[in-house]
Amino acid sequence: MDDKRTQAMAKFEQNRRQHEEVSSPLSQLKMSSVFYTYSTMKQPWGVKIPSIPSSTMFHLVLEGEAFVSVYEARVKLGPGDFILLPRGTGHDIVDVNNTPASDLFDNEIEKITEHYERLTTTGEGELTTTLCGTVLFDNEVTTSIIQSMPDYIFVPSQSLAHQTIESVVQSIHRETENEDYGAGLIVSKLADVLILQCIRTWINEISDEQQSWLLAHTDKRLSRAMKKIHGDPSAHIDIESLAELSGMSRTSFIDYFKKIVGQTPKKYITHWRLSLARERLLHGNEHVLNIALDVGYQSEAAFSRAYKSKYGVSPSYTKKSG
């Protein structure tokens, strides 16, 4: 009798989790197509990638090393390292000597299939090879989710998620290279898996306190407020304006926000901005004051106090360890 009851409870819990996953905004994440580039680059080389609206871009280094510069951040990639740029932001990918980036189309590009090409540079030095992709989407919920993500997600080769991500990227590579029957459909499904895996990695490893942002960002009453919060980290944001955007009184907005997100709007905004700052400290060469101003603090001292309260160390300590 106890065994049957235990089995029934386990079945109930499994069904509950499946229902939660199906009803999650992530279940509505849909990618429409992928354009793929296999790059063989010998030093000196540097490539300037243009911004592409309604897209997500990624780079997987197969051999050698590279630097990806997006806004003020400069992220070093070694063999197996992966970087995702959720919003299709224009960026540079260059060799370890920081060779100035030239326009993408100044390089030798060979079109293999409709969705696959090979890029080769003219240098004769050390080799770097990469698999790079541009994933397109046109789903409103996907756009909403993507817009609230950070400028980039870095997945090092030693990450627990790395094997899955590399496997999916290689599968996309094979499908786009050959384009057999049904390749387009398969690639779009693989792209869904790739982006979902990256989001999960970010939630689990980078922003564990922001896990409710998905629900809040797609909630009908909170979506406009979340868009404002994530749209410009440096902007002055007061609770009254967020409540007005949500069509609620200040008190009702705070209560509802806390119910959905699990923390007050003020605390959420603080944690979000400090999370963004931490990533820039780890992977960029900016002055602490510049980062502080960009995430909404009026002084380096105020930023440092908030940062140390959250992470237990100073911004300068994080910057040195990056």
PDB file of C-alpha atoms in Angstrom:
ATOM      1  CA  MET A   1       0.000   0.000   0.000  1.00  0.00           C
ATOM      2  CA  ASP A   2       2.792   2.393   0.932  1.00  0.00           C
ATOM      3  CA  ASP A   3       4.626   1.547  -2.300  1.00  0.00           C
ATOM      4  CA  LYS A   4       1.536   2.397  -4.377  1.00  0.00           C
ATOM      5  CA  ARG A   5       1.085   5.663  -2.502  1.00  0.00           C
ATOM      6  CA  THR A   6       4.752   6.545  -3.028  1.00  0.00           C
ATOM      7  CA  GLN A   7       4.487   5.748  -6.751  1.00  0.00           C
ATOM      8  CA  ALA A   8       1.313   7.827  -7.070  1.00  0.00           C
ATOM      9  CA  MET A   9       2.953  10.798  -5.355  1.00  0.00           C
ATOM     10  CA  ALA A  10       6.014  10.486  -7.568  1.00  0.00           C
ATOM     11  CA  LYS A  11       3.783  10.410 -10.655  1.00  0.00           C
ATOM     12  CA  PHE A  12       1.891  13.459  -9.424  1.00  0.00           C
ATOM     13  CA  GLU A  13       5.140  15.367  -8.860  1.00  0.00           C
ATOM     14  CA  GLN A  14       6.405  14.417 -12.318  1.00  0.00           C
ATOM     15  CA  ASN A  15       3.180  15.623 -13.955  1.00  0.00           C
ATOM     16  CA  ARG A  16       3.303  18.855 -11.946  1.00  0.00           C
ATOM     17  CA  ARG A  17       6.855  19.593 -13.106  1.00  0.00           C
ATOM     18  CA  GLN A  18       5.968  18.796 -16.706  1.00  0.00           C
ATOM     19  CA  HIS A  19       3.002  21.168 -16.506  1.00  0.00           C
ATOM     20  CA  GLU A  20       5.212  23.913 -15.068  1.00  0.00           C
ATOM     21  CA  GLU A  21       7.725  23.467 -17.878  1.00  0.00           C
ATOM     22  CA  VAL A  22       5.049  23.525 -20.599  1.00  0.00           C
ATOM     23  CA  SER A  23       3.450  26.659 -19.115  1.00  0.00           C
ATOM     24  CA  SER A  24       6.820  28.375 -18.663  1.00  0.00           C
ATOM     25  CA  PRO A  25       7.678  31.239 -21.020  1.00  0.00           C
ATOM     26  CA  LEU A  26      10.695  29.187 -22.077  1.00  0.00           C
ATOM     27  CA  SER A  27       8.312  26.689 -23.702  1.00  0.00           C
ATOM     28  CA  GLN A  28       7.342  29.458 -26.138  1.00  0.00           C
ATOM     29  CA  LEU A  29      10.935  30.202 -27.136  1.00  0.00           C
ATOM     30  CA  LYS A  30      11.158  29.656 -30.915  1.00  0.00           C
ATOM     31  CA  MET A  31      14.050  30.182 -33.324  1.00  0.00           C
ATOM     32  CA  SER A  32      13.243  30.444 -37.032  1.00  0.00           C
ATOM     33  CA  SER A  33      16.537  29.742 -38.822  1.00  0.00           C
ATOM     34  CA  VAL A  34      20.320  29.607 -38.486  1.00  0.00           C
ATOM     35  CA  PHE A  35      23.110  30.942 -40.684  1.00  0.00           C
ATOM     36  CA  TYR A  36      26.453  29.275 -40.033  1.00  0.00           C
ATOM     37  CA  THR A  37      30.107  30.126 -40.691  1.00  0.00           C
ATOM     38  CA  TYR A  38      33.164  27.897 -40.340  1.00  0.00           C
ATOM     39  CA  SER A  39      36.148  30.245 -40.003  1.00  0.00           C
ATOM     40  CA  THR A  40      39.813  29.430 -40.604  1.00  0.00           C
ATOM     41  CA  MET A  41      41.912  32.404 -39.485  1.00  0.00           C
ATOM     42  CA  LYS A  42      45.685  32.736 -39.432  1.00  0.00           C
ATOM     43  CA  GLN A  43      47.386  35.631 -37.666  1.00  0.00           C
ATOM     44  CA  PRO A  44      47.167  38.514 -38.134  1.00  0.00           C
ATOM     45  CA  TRP A  45      43.380  38.624 -38.329  1.00  0.00           C
ATOM     46  CA  GLY A  46      40.412  40.532 -36.972  1.00  0.00           C
ATOM     47  CA  VAL A  47      36.786  40.490 -38.090  1.00  0.00           C
ATOM     48  CA  LYS A  48      34.100  43.088 -37.421  1.00  0.00           C
ATOM     49  CA  ILE A  49      30.671  41.455 -37.161  1.00  0.00           C
ATOM     50  CA  PRO A  50      27.748  43.810 -37.911  1.00  0.00           C
ATOM     51  CA  SER A  51      24.680  44.040 -35.715  1.00  0.00           C
ATOM     52  CA  ILE A  52      21.739  41.945 -36.928  1.00  0.00           C
ATOM     53  CA  PRO A  53      18.289  42.813 -35.496  1.00  0.00           C
ATOM     54  CA  SER A  54      16.057  39.986 -34.209  1.00  0.00           C
ATOM     55  CA  SER A  55      18.969  37.610 -33.961  1.00  0.00           C
ATOM     56  CA  THR A  56      21.237  35.854 -31.517  1.00  0.00           C
ATOM     57  CA  MET A  57      24.897  35.204 -32.395  1.00  0.00           C
ATOM     58  CA  PHE A  58      27.448  32.753 -31.057  1.00  0.00           C
ATOM     59  CA  HIS A  59      31.081  31.680 -31.448  1.00  0.00           C
ATOM     60  CA  LEU A  60      32.619  28.325 -30.541  1.00  0.00           C
ATOM     61  CA  VAL A  61      36.423  28.148 -30.701  1.00  0.00           C
ATOM     62  CA  LEU A  62      37.643  24.791 -32.016  1.00  0.00           C
ATOM     63  CA  GLU A  63      41.359  25.533 -32.151  1.00  0.00           C
ATOM     64  CA  GLY A  64      43.585  28.421 -31.083  1.00  0.00           C
ATOM     65  CA  GLU A  65      42.499  31.562 -29.241  1.00  0.00           C
ATOM     66  CA  ALA A  66      40.500  34.703 -29.863  1.00  0.00           C
ATOM     67  CA  PHE A  67      39.134  37.822 -28.198  1.00  0.00           C
ATOM     68  CA  VAL A  68      35.514  38.927 -28.565  1.00  0.00           C
ATOM     69  CA  SER A  69      34.872  42.604 -27.876  1.00  0.00           C
ATOM     70  CA  VAL A  70      31.259  43.633 -27.241  1.00  0.00           C
ATOM     71  CA  TYR A  71      30.683  47.183 -26.029  1.00  0.00           C
ATOM     72  CA  GLU A  72      33.375  47.691 -23.369  1.00  0.00           C
ATOM     73  CA  ALA A  73      33.846  44.021 -22.497  1.00  0.00           C
ATOM     74  CA  ARG A  74      36.710  41.972 -23.962  1.00  0.00           C
ATOM     75  CA  VAL A  75      36.318  38.211 -23.489  1.00  0.00           C
ATOM     76  CA  LYS A  76      39.144  35.771 -24.172  1.00  0.00           C
ATOM     77  CA  LEU A  77      38.178  32.460 -25.769  1.00  0.00           C
ATOM     78  CA  GLY A  78      40.359  29.353 -25.833  1.00  0.00           C
ATOM     79  CA  PRO A  79      39.778  25.918 -27.362  1.00  0.00           C
ATOM     80  CA  GLY A  80      36.245  24.756 -26.565  1.00  0.00           C
ATOM     81  CA  ASP A  81      35.086  28.091 -25.132  1.00  0.00           C
ATOM     82  CA  PHE A  82      31.683  29.346 -26.247  1.00  0.00           C
ATOM     83  CA  ILE A  83      30.090  32.797 -26.207  1.00  0.00           C
ATOM     84  CA  LEU A  84      26.494  33.750 -26.951  1.00  0.00           C
ATOM     85  CA  LEU A  85      25.440  37.312 -27.800  1.00  0.00           C
ATOM     86  CA  PRO A  86      21.675  37.117 -27.196  1.00  0.00           C
ATOM     87  CA  ARG A  87      20.630  40.333 -28.946  1.00  0.00           C
ATOM     88  CA  GLY A  88      22.732  40.045 -32.103  1.00  0.00           C
ATOM     89  CA  THR A  89      24.933  42.950 -31.032  1.00  0.00           C
ATOM     90  CA  GLY A  90      27.670  44.103 -33.413  1.00  0.00           C
ATOM     91  CA  HIS A  91      31.085  43.060 -32.120  1.00  0.00           C
ATOM     92  CA  ASP A  92      34.705  42.318 -33.027  1.00  0.00           C
ATOM     93  CA  ILE A  93      36.425  38.946 -32.907  1.00  0.00           C
ATOM     94  CA  VAL A  94      40.205  39.279 -33.191  1.00  0.00           C
ATOM     95  CA  ASP A  95      43.443  37.391 -32.639  1.00  0.00           C
ATOM     96  CA  VAL A  96      45.399  37.428 -29.370  1.00  0.00           C
ATOM     97  CA  ASN A  97      47.600  40.231 -30.705  1.00  0.00           C
ATOM     98  CA  ASN A  98      44.516  42.458 -30.858  1.00  0.00           C
ATOM     99  CA  THR A  99      44.833  43.038 -34.597  1.00  0.00           C
ATOM    100  CA  PRO A 100      42.380  45.766 -35.726  1.00  0.00           C
ATOM    101  CA  ALA A 101      39.151  44.247 -37.027  1.00  0.00           C
ATOM    102  CA  SER A 102      38.290  44.629 -40.691  1.00  0.00           C
ATOM    103  CA  ASP A 103      34.825  44.435 -42.202  1.00  0.00           C
ATOM    104  CA  LEU A 104      33.412  40.917 -42.365  1.00  0.00           C
ATOM    105  CA  PHE A 105      33.000  41.100 -46.134  1.00  0.00           C
ATOM    106  CA  ASP A 106      36.624  42.139 -46.708  1.00  0.00           C
ATOM    107  CA  ASN A 107      37.554  38.513 -46.015  1.00  0.00           C
ATOM    108  CA  GLU A 108      37.383  35.543 -48.354  1.00  0.00           C
ATOM    109  CA  ILE A 109      33.929  33.985 -47.938  1.00  0.00           C
ATOM    110  CA  GLU A 110      32.824  30.845 -49.768  1.00  0.00           C
ATOM    111  CA  LYS A 111      29.117  30.042 -49.784  1.00  0.00           C
ATOM    112  CA  ILE A 112      28.603  26.278 -49.432  1.00  0.00           C
ATOM    113  CA  THR A 113      24.828  26.055 -48.996  1.00  0.00           C
ATOM    114  CA  GLU A 114      22.012  28.518 -48.439  1.00  0.00           C
ATOM    115  CA  HIS A 115      22.732  28.542 -44.703  1.00  0.00           C
ATOM    116  CA  TYR A 116      26.413  27.685 -44.513  1.00  0.00           C
ATOM    117  CA  GLU A 117      29.651  29.406 -45.545  1.00  0.00           C
ATOM    118  CA  ARG A 118      33.385  29.237 -44.949  1.00  0.00           C
ATOM    119  CA  LEU A 119      35.519  32.233 -44.084  1.00  0.00           C
ATOM    120  CA  THR A 120      39.291  32.315 -44.585  1.00  0.00           C
ATOM    121  CA  THR A 121      41.758  35.073 -43.741  1.00  0.00           C
ATOM    122  CA  THR A 122      44.971  35.787 -45.632  1.00  0.00           C
ATOM    123  CA  GLY A 123      47.480  35.607 -42.748  1.00  0.00           C
ATOM    124  CA  GLU A 124      50.211  33.000 -42.381  1.00  0.00           C
ATOM    125  CA  GLY A 125      50.693  32.919 -38.607  1.00  0.00           C
ATOM    126  CA  GLU A 126      49.148  30.780 -35.868  1.00  0.00           C
ATOM    127  CA  LEU A 127      45.760  29.251 -36.630  1.00  0.00           C
ATOM    128  CA  THR A 128      42.395  29.779 -34.982  1.00  0.00           C
ATOM    129  CA  THR A 129      39.283  27.952 -36.176  1.00  0.00           C
ATOM    130  CA  THR A 130      35.747  28.736 -35.043  1.00  0.00           C
ATOM    131  CA  LEU A 131      32.154  27.766 -35.635  1.00  0.00           C
ATOM    132  CA  CYS A 132      29.985  30.890 -35.620  1.00  0.00           C
ATOM    133  CA  GLY A 133      26.240  31.208 -36.010  1.00  0.00           C
ATOM    134  CA  THR A 134      23.486  33.756 -36.390  1.00  0.00           C
ATOM    135  CA  VAL A 135      20.124  32.520 -35.111  1.00  0.00           C
ATOM    136  CA  LEU A 136      17.056  34.424 -36.304  1.00  0.00           C
ATOM    137  CA  PHE A 137      13.741  34.697 -34.462  1.00  0.00           C
ATOM    138  CA  ASP A 138      10.446  36.523 -34.920  1.00  0.00           C
ATOM    139  CA  ASN A 139       8.351  35.265 -32.006  1.00  0.00           C
ATOM    140  CA  GLU A 140       7.190  38.041 -29.634  1.00  0.00           C
ATOM    141  CA  VAL A 141       7.773  36.014 -26.480  1.00  0.00           C
ATOM    142  CA  THR A 142      11.250  35.054 -27.711  1.00  0.00           C
ATOM    143  CA  THR A 143      12.006  38.723 -28.360  1.00  0.00           C
ATOM    144  CA  SER A 144      10.794  39.616 -24.875  1.00  0.00           C
ATOM    145  CA  ILE A 145      12.997  36.987 -23.233  1.00  0.00           C
ATOM    146  CA  ILE A 146      16.064  37.827 -25.316  1.00  0.00           C
ATOM    147  CA  GLN A 147      15.777  41.559 -24.647  1.00  0.00           C
ATOM    148  CA  SER A 148      16.122  41.073 -20.892  1.00  0.00           C
ATOM    149  CA  MET A 149      19.277  38.971 -21.118  1.00  0.00           C
ATOM    150  CA  PRO A 150      22.829  40.340 -20.657  1.00  0.00           C
ATOM    151  CA  ASP A 151      25.070  41.466 -23.524  1.00  0.00           C
ATOM    152  CA  TYR A 152      26.738  38.073 -23.645  1.00  0.00           C
ATOM    153  CA  ILE A 153      26.840  34.656 -21.966  1.00  0.00           C
ATOM    154  CA  PHE A 154      30.263  33.038 -21.707  1.00  0.00           C
ATOM    155  CA  VAL A 155      30.443  29.256 -21.323  1.00  0.00           C
ATOM    156  CA  PRO A 156      34.031  28.070 -20.705  1.00  0.00           C
ATOM    157  CA  SER A 157      35.167  24.650 -21.865  1.00  0.00           C
ATOM    158  CA  GLN A 158      35.255  23.368 -18.269  1.00  0.00           C
ATOM    159  CA  SER A 159      31.590  24.275 -17.653  1.00  0.00           C
ATOM    160  CA  LEU A 160      29.172  21.442 -16.907  1.00  0.00           C
ATOM    161  CA  ALA A 161      27.035  22.669 -19.808  1.00  0.00           C
ATOM    162  CA  HIS A 162      29.885  22.701 -22.298  1.00  0.00           C
ATOM    163  CA  GLN A 163      29.542  19.150 -23.636  1.00  0.00           C
ATOM    164  CA  THR A 164      25.860  19.620 -24.454  1.00  0.00           C
ATOM    165  CA  ILE A 165      26.397  23.006 -26.082  1.00  0.00           C
ATOM    166  CA  GLU A 166      29.338  21.818 -28.185  1.00  0.00           C
ATOM    167  CA  SER A 167      27.374  18.749 -29.289  1.00  0.00           C
ATOM    168  CA  VAL A 168      24.410  20.867 -30.424  1.00  0.00           C
ATOM    169  CA  VAL A 169      26.667  23.344 -32.260  1.00  0.00           C
ATOM    170  CA  GLN A 170      28.416  20.498 -34.079  1.00  0.00           C
ATOM    171  CA  SER A 171      25.041  18.996 -35.022  1.00  0.00           C
ATOM    172  CA  ILE A 172      23.900  22.335 -36.453  1.00  0.00           C
ATOM    173  CA  HIS A 173      27.174  22.483 -38.375  1.00  0.00           C
ATOM    174  CA  ARG A 174      26.576  19.094 -39.971  1.00  0.00           C
ATOM    175  CA  GLU A 175      22.986  19.889 -40.927  1.00  0.00           C
ATOM    176  CA  THR A 176      23.770  23.289 -42.467  1.00  0.00           C
ATOM    177  CA  GLU A 177      26.798  21.894 -44.318  1.00  0.00           C
ATOM    178  CA  ASN A 178      24.866  19.144 -46.087  1.00  0.00           C
ATOM    179  CA  GLU A 179      21.264  20.453 -46.081  1.00  0.00           C
ATOM    180  CA  ASP A 180      19.651  17.053 -46.564  1.00  0.00           C
ATOM    181  CA  TYR A 181      15.868  16.642 -46.536  1.00  0.00           C
ATOM    182  CA  GLY A 182      14.349  18.358 -43.497  1.00  0.00           C
ATOM    183  CA  ALA A 183      17.609  20.084 -42.543  1.00  0.00           C
ATOM    184  CA  GLY A 184      15.959  23.483 -42.100  1.00  0.00           C
ATOM    185  CA  LEU A 185      13.421  22.137 -39.614  1.00  0.00           C
ATOM    186  CA  ILE A 186      16.043  20.139 -37.731  1.00  0.00           C
ATOM    187  CA  VAL A 187      18.369  23.144 -37.492  1.00  0.00           C
ATOM    188  CA  SER A 188      15.638  25.402 -36.080  1.00  0.00           C
ATOM    189  CA  LYS A 189      14.831  22.788 -33.409  1.00  0.00           C
ATOM    190  CA  LEU A 190      18.518  22.396 -32.571  1.00  0.00           C
ATOM    191  CA  ALA A 191      18.780  26.178 -32.282  1.00  0.00           C
ATOM    192  CA  ASP A 192      15.905  26.128 -29.764  1.00  0.00           C
ATOM    193  CA  VAL A 193      17.857  23.604 -27.682  1.00  0.00           C
ATOM    194  CA  LEU A 194      21.078  25.628 -27.962  1.00  0.00           C
ATOM    195  CA  ILE A 195      19.510  28.878 -26.774  1.00  0.00           C
ATOM    196  CA  LEU A 196      17.559  27.127 -24.000  1.00  0.00           C
ATOM    197  CA  GLN A 197      20.757  25.475 -22.776  1.00  0.00           C
ATOM    198  CA  CYS A 198      22.529  28.842 -22.726  1.00  0.00           C
ATOM    199  CA  ILE A 199      19.669  30.448 -20.809  1.00  0.00           C
ATOM    200  CA  ARG A 200      19.707  27.603 -18.288  1.00  0.00           C
ATOM    201  CA  THR A 201      23.467  27.951 -17.893  1.00  0.00           C
ATOM    202  CA  TRP A 202      23.103  31.676 -17.267  1.00  0.00           C
ATOM    203  CA  ILE A 203      20.287  31.200 -14.747  1.00  0.00           C
ATOM    204  CA  ASN A 204      22.103  28.422 -12.862  1.00  0.00           C
ATOM    205  CA  GLU A 205      25.664  29.738 -12.912  1.00  0.00           C
ATOM    206  CA  ILE A 206      25.552  33.501 -13.391  1.00  0.00           C
ATOM    207  CA  SER A 207      22.287  34.911 -12.181  1.00  0.00           C
ATOM    208  CA  ASP A 208      20.830  32.496  -9.674  1.00  0.00           C
ATOM    209  CA  GLU A 209      18.895  35.245  -7.901  1.00  0.00           C
ATOM    210  CA  GLN A 210      17.141  36.352 -11.090  1.00  0.00           C
ATOM    211  CA  GLN A 211      15.359  33.097 -11.927  1.00  0.00           C
ATOM    212  CA  SER A 212      11.875  34.646 -11.819  1.00  0.00           C
ATOM    213  CA  TRP A 213      12.674  37.246 -14.484  1.00  0.00           C
ATOM    214  CA  LEU A 214      11.222  34.953 -17.159  1.00  0.00           C
ATOM    215  CA  LEU A 215       7.772  34.881 -15.591  1.00  0.00           C
ATOM    216  CA  ALA A 216       7.842  38.581 -14.748  1.00  0.00           C
ATOM    217  CA  HIS A 217       9.041  39.643 -18.170  1.00  0.00           C
ATOM    218  CA  THR A 218       6.169  37.844 -19.899  1.00  0.00           C
ATOM    219  CA  ASP A 219       3.515  38.584 -17.266  1.00  0.00           C
ATOM    220  CA  LYS A 220       0.834  40.839 -18.790  1.00  0.00           C
ATOM    221  CA  ARG A 221       0.831  43.189 -15.796  1.00  0.00           C
ATOM    222  CA  LEU A 222       4.613  43.345 -15.308  1.00  0.00           C
ATOM    223  CA  SER A 223       6.048  43.062 -18.821  1.00  0.00           C
ATOM    224  CA  ARG A 224       6.222  46.817 -19.481  1.00  0.00           C
ATOM    225  CA  ALA A 225       7.867  47.448 -16.118  1.00  0.00           C
ATOM    226  CA  MET A 226      10.414  44.688 -16.753  1.00  0.00           C
ATOM    227  CA  LYS A 227      11.176  46.119 -20.182  1.00  0.00           C
ATOM    228  CA  LYS A 228      11.911  49.485 -18.570  1.00  0.00           C
ATOM    229  CA  ILE A 229      14.099  47.926 -15.862  1.00  0.00           C
ATOM    230  CA  HIS A 230      16.173  45.945 -18.364  1.00  0.00           C
ATOM    231  CA  GLY A 231      16.150  48.531 -21.138  1.00  0.00           C
ATOM    232  CA  ASP A 232      18.616  51.007 -19.648  1.00  0.00           C
ATOM    233  CA  PRO A 233      20.488  50.034 -16.450  1.00  0.00           C
ATOM    234  CA  SER A 234      21.821  53.570 -16.032  1.00  0.00           C
ATOM    235  CA  ALA A 235      18.393  55.255 -16.072  1.00  0.00           C
ATOM    236  CA  HIS A 236      16.744  56.564 -12.927  1.00  0.00           C
ATOM    237  CA  ILE A 237      13.835  54.248 -12.187  1.00  0.00           C
ATOM    238  CA  ASP A 238      11.301  55.001  -9.473  1.00  0.00           C
ATOM    239  CA  ILE A 239       8.682  52.597  -8.203  1.00  0.00           C
ATOM    240  CA  GLU A 240       5.837  55.022  -8.959  1.00  0.00           C
ATOM    241  CA  SER A 241       6.620  55.055 -12.684  1.00  0.00           C
ATOM    242  CA  LEU A 242       6.860  51.255 -12.777  1.00  0.00           C
ATOM    243  CA  ALA A 243       3.514  50.974 -10.993  1.00  0.00           C
ATOM    244  CA  GLU A 244       1.957  53.390 -13.485  1.00  0.00           C
ATOM    245  CA  LEU A 245       3.291  51.346 -16.409  1.00  0.00           C
ATOM    246  CA  SER A 246       1.720  48.272 -14.832  1.00  0.00           C
ATOM    247  CA  GLY A 247      -1.633  49.960 -14.240  1.00  0.00           C
ATOM    248  CA  MET A 248      -1.470  49.516 -10.471  1.00  0.00           C
ATOM    249  CA  SER A 249      -1.077  51.595  -7.366  1.00  0.00           C
ATOM    250  CA  ARG A 250       2.362  51.717  -5.791  1.00  0.00           C
ATOM    251  CA  THR A 251       1.406  49.352  -2.973  1.00  0.00           C
ATOM    252  CA  SER A 252      -0.397  46.900  -5.259  1.00  0.00           C
ATOM    253  CA  PHE A 253       2.524  46.900  -7.674  1.00  0.00           C
ATOM    254  CA  ILE A 254       5.070  46.135  -4.940  1.00  0.00           C
ATOM    255  CA  ASP A 255       2.906  43.322  -3.554  1.00  0.00           C
ATOM    256  CA  TYR A 256       2.245  41.809  -6.985  1.00  0.00           C
ATOM    257  CA  PHE A 257       5.885  42.110  -8.079  1.00  0.00           C
ATOM    258  CA  LYS A 258       7.047  40.384  -4.904  1.00  0.00           C
ATOM    259  CA  LYS A 259       4.481  37.616  -5.425  1.00  0.00           C
ATOM    260  CA  ILE A 260       5.679  36.894  -8.993  1.00  0.00           C
ATOM    261  CA  VAL A 261       9.410  37.582  -8.665  1.00  0.00           C
ATOM    262  CA  GLY A 262       9.987  36.669  -5.037  1.00  0.00           C
ATOM    263  CA  GLN A 263      11.530  39.968  -4.006  1.00  0.00           C
ATOM    264  CA  THR A 264      10.658  43.658  -3.982  1.00  0.00           C
ATOM    265  CA  PRO A 265      11.151  45.756  -7.147  1.00  0.00           C
ATOM    266  CA  LYS A 266      13.901  47.778  -5.458  1.00  0.00           C
ATOM    267  CA  LYS A 267      15.848  44.680  -4.448  1.00  0.00           C
ATOM    268  CA  TYR A 268      15.398  43.121  -7.884  1.00  0.00           C
ATOM    269  CA  ILE A 269      16.683  46.235  -9.663  1.00  0.00           C
ATOM    270  CA  THR A 270      19.684  46.398  -7.335  1.00  0.00           C
ATOM    271  CA  HIS A 271      20.595  42.743  -7.859  1.00  0.00           C
ATOM    272  CA  TRP A 272      20.102  42.981 -11.616  1.00  0.00           C
ATOM    273  CA  ARG A 273      22.376  46.001 -11.958  1.00  0.00           C
ATOM    274  CA  LEU A 274      25.060  44.509  -9.733  1.00  0.00           C
ATOM    275  CA  SER A 275      24.951  41.264 -11.739  1.00  0.00           C
ATOM    276  CA  LEU A 276      25.579  43.231 -14.932  1.00  0.00           C
ATOM    277  CA  ALA A 277      28.402  45.118 -13.253  1.00  0.00           C
ATOM    278  CA  ARG A 278      30.040  41.917 -12.040  1.00  0.00           C
ATOM    279  CA  GLU A 279      30.192  40.470 -15.548  1.00  0.00           C
ATOM    280  CA  ARG A 280      31.847  43.633 -16.855  1.00  0.00           C
ATOM    281  CA  LEU A 281      34.333  43.633 -14.007  1.00  0.00           C
ATOM    282  CA  LEU A 282      35.258  40.017 -14.694  1.00  0.00           C
ATOM    283  CA  HIS A 283      35.656  40.313 -18.450  1.00  0.00           C
ATOM    284  CA  GLY A 284      36.450  43.954 -19.253  1.00  0.00           C
ATOM    285  CA  ASN A 285      39.137  46.567 -18.680  1.00  0.00           C
ATOM    286  CA  GLU A 286      36.892  49.459 -17.709  1.00  0.00           C
ATOM    287  CA  HIS A 287      37.356  51.769 -14.767  1.00  0.00           C
ATOM    288  CA  VAL A 288      35.124  50.909 -11.820  1.00  0.00           C
ATOM    289  CA  LEU A 289      33.563  54.386 -11.885  1.00  0.00           C
ATOM    290  CA  ASN A 290      32.471  53.982 -15.519  1.00  0.00           C
ATOM    291  CA  ILE A 291      30.762  50.699 -14.710  1.00  0.00           C
ATOM    292  CA  ALA A 292      29.130  52.215 -11.623  1.00  0.00           C
ATOM    293  CA  LEU A 293      27.641  55.061 -13.669  1.00  0.00           C
ATOM    294  CA  ASP A 294      26.479  52.687 -16.406  1.00  0.00           C
ATOM    295  CA  VAL A 295      24.478  50.583 -13.945  1.00  0.00           C
ATOM    296  CA  GLY A 296      22.753  53.500 -12.279  1.00  0.00           C
ATOM    297  CA  TYR A 297      24.999  54.580  -9.390  1.00  0.00           C
ATOM    298  CA  GLN A 298      25.929  58.215  -8.917  1.00  0.00           C
ATOM    299  CA  SER A 299      29.308  57.554  -7.320  1.00  0.00           C
ATOM    300  CA  GLU A 300      31.956  54.859  -7.108  1.00  0.00           C
ATOM    301  CA  ALA A 301      31.641  54.824  -3.318  1.00  0.00           C
ATOM    302  CA  ALA A 302      27.896  54.090  -3.377  1.00  0.00           C
ATOM    303  CA  PHE A 303      28.428  51.376  -5.975  1.00  0.00           C
ATOM    304  CA  SER A 304      31.262  49.788  -4.001  1.00  0.00           C
ATOM    305  CA  ARG A 305      29.162  49.644  -0.827  1.00  0.00           C
ATOM    306  CA  ALA A 306      26.269  47.959  -2.634  1.00  0.00           C
ATOM    307  CA  TYR A 307      28.573  45.592  -4.486  1.00  0.00           C
ATOM    308  CA  LYS A 308      30.421  44.473  -1.358  1.00  0.00           C
ATOM    309  CA  SER A 309      27.130  43.994   0.469  1.00  0.00           C
ATOM    310  CA  LYS A 310      25.955  41.589  -2.262  1.00  0.00           C
ATOM    311  CA  TYR A 311      29.167  39.731  -3.157  1.00  0.00           C
ATOM    312  CA  GLY A 312      31.285  40.116  -0.019  1.00  0.00           C
ATOM    313  CA  VAL A 313      34.253  41.592  -1.912  1.00  0.00           C
ATOM    314  CA  SER A 314      35.029  44.968  -3.456  1.00  0.00           C
ATOM    315  CA  PRO A 315      34.589  45.703  -7.190  1.00  0.00           C
ATOM    316  CA  SER A 316      38.353  46.156  -7.533  1.00  0.00           C
ATOM    317  CA  TYR A 317      38.938  42.668  -6.071  1.00  0.00           C
ATOM    318  CA  THR A 318      36.564  41.128  -8.633  1.00  0.00           C
ATOM    319  CA  LYS A 319      38.255  43.107 -11.397  1.00  0.00           C
ATOM    320  CA  LYS A 320      41.700  41.769 -10.422  1.00  0.00           C
ATOM    321  CA  SER A 321      40.434  38.164 -10.294  1.00  0.00           C
ATOM    322  CA  GLY A 322      38.752  38.356 -13.724  1.00  0.00           C
TER     323      GLY A 322
END
